[in-house]
CSV table of C-alpha atoms in Angstrom, one decimal:
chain,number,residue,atom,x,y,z
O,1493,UNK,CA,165.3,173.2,-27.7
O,1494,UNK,CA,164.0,175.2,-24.2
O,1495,UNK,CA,163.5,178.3,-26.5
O,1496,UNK,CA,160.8,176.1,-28.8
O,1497,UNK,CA,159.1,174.7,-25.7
O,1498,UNK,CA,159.4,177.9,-24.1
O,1499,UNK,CA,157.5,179.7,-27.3
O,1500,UNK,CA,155.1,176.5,-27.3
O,1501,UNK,CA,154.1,177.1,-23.7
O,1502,UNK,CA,153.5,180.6,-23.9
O,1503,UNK,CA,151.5,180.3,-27.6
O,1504,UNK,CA,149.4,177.4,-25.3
O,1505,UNK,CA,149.0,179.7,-22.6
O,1506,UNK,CA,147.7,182.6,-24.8
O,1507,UNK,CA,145.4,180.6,-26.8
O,1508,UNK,CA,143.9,179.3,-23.5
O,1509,UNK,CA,143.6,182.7,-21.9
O,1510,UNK,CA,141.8,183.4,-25.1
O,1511,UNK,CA,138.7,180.8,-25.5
O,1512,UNK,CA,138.3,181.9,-21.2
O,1513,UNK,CA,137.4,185.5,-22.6
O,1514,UNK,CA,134.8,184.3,-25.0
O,1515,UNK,CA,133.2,182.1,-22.1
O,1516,UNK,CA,133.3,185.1,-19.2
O,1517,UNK,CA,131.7,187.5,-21.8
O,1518,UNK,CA,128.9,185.0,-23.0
O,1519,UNK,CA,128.2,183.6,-19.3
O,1520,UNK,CA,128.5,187.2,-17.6
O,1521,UNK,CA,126.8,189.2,-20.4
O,1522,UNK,CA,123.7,189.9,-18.0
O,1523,UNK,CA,120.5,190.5,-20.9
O,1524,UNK,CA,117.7,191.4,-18.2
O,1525,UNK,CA,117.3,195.2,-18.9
O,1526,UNK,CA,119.5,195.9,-21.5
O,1527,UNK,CA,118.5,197.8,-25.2
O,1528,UNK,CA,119.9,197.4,-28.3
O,1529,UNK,CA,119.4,198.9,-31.5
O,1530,UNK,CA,120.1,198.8,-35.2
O,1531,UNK,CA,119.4,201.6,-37.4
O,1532,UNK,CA,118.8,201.6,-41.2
O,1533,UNK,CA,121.4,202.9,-43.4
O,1534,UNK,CA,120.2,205.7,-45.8
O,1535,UNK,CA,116.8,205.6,-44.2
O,1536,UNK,CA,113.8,207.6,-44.7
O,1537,UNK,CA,110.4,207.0,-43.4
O,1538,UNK,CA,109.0,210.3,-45.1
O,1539,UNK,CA,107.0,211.0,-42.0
O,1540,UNK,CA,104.7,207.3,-42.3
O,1541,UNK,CA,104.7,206.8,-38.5
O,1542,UNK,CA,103.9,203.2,-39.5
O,1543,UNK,CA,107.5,202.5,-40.7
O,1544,UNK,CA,110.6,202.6,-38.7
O,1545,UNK,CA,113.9,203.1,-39.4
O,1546,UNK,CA,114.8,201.8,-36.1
O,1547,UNK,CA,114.9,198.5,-35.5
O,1548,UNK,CA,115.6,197.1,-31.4
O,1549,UNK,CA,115.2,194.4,-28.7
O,1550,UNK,CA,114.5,194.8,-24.6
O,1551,UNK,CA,115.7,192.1,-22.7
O,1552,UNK,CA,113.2,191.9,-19.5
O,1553,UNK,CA,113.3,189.5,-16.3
O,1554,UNK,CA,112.1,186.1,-16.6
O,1555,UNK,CA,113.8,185.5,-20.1
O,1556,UNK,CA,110.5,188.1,-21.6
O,1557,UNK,CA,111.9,190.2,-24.4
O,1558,UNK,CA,110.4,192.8,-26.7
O,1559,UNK,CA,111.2,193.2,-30.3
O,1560,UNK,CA,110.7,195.6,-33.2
O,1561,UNK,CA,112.1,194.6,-36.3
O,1562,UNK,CA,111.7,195.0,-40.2
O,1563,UNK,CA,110.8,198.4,-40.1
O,1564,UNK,CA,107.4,198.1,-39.1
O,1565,UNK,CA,105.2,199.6,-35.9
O,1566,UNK,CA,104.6,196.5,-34.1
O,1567,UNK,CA,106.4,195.1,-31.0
O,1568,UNK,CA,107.0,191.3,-31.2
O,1569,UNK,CA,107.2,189.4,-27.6
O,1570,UNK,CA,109.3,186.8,-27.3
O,1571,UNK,CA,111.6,184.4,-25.1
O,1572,UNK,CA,115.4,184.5,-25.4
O,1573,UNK,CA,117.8,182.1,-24.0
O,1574,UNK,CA,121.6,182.3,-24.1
O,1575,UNK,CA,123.4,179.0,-25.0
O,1576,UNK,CA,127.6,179.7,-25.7
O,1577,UNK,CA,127.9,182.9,-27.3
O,1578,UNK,CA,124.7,183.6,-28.8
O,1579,UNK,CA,121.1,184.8,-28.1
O,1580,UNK,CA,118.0,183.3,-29.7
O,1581,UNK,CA,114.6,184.6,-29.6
O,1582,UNK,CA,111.5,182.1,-29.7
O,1583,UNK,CA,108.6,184.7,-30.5
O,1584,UNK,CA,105.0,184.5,-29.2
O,1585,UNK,CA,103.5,184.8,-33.1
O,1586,UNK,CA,104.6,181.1,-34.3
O,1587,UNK,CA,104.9,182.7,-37.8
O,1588,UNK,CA,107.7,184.7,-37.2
O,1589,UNK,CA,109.7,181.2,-35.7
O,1590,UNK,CA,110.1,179.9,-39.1
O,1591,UNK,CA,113.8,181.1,-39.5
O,1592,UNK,CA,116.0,181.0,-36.1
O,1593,UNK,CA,116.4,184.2,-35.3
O,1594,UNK,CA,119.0,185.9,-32.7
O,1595,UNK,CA,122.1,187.1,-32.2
O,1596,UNK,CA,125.7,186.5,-31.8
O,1597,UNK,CA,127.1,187.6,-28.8
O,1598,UNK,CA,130.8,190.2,-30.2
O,1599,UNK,CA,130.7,191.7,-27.2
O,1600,UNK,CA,129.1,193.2,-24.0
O,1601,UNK,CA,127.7,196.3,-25.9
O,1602,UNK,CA,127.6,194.3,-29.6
O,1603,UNK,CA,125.2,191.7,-30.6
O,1604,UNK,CA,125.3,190.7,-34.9
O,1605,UNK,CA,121.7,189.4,-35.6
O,1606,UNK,CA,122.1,185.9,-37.4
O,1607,UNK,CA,119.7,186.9,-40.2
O,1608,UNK,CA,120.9,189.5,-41.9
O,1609,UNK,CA,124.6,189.9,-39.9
O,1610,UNK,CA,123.0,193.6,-38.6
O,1611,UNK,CA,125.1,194.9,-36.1
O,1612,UNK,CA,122.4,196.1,-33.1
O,1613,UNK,CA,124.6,198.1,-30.3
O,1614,UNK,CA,123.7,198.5,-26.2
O,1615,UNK,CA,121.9,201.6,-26.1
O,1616,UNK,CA,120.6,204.2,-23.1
O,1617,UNK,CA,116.6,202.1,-22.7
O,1618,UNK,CA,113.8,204.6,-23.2
């Protein structure tokens, strides 16, 4: 009977330890200054400057973010806030707020955009 309550306590003590991992990466991830970027598979932009095949986010002070996404040349300003493990963005043009957009939080070099499950990684900021 020790050996089951033994192997209960332990299995307790592991899942604990677990859920405390998610909660230090999601309340330490610091955002303010970090880039991340998705790229395209298989993409071409044959030279139209007005199509990227890059798409990324910078996180600035005061909650500020900038954003290019869906291939395109302009840079989207938003808010972000972090609530559990996940980002959202709330973004100046009301039209673009129609579907929640953001990110879950993998880890502290991996966000997974909610949208189309896009894996954007921590990247070197230009």
């Amino acid at each position: 009977m020790k050996k089951y309550l033994s192997v209960i306590f332990v299995m307790f003590l592991l899942a604990s330890c677990m859920d405390d991992a998610d909660e230090v990466i999601s309340s330490k991830l610091k955002l303010e200054g970090a880039y991340f970027e998705h790229t395209y598979d298989n993409c071409s932009n044959d030279g139209n400057l007005e199509f990227s095949c890059t798409q990324w986010v910078k996180f600035h002070e005061n909650n500020k973010a900038e954003v290019l996404i869906g291939g395109n040349d302009i840079v989207w300003q938003a808010t972000y806030s972090i609530s559990d493990k996940e980002v959202y963005l709330i973004y100046e043009n009301e039209s673009l707020n129609e579907d929640a957009d953001g990110f879950r939080i993998a880890n502290a070099d991996t966000l997974v955009r909610f949208v189309y499950d896009e894996v954007w990684v921590r990247k070197e900021m230009n």
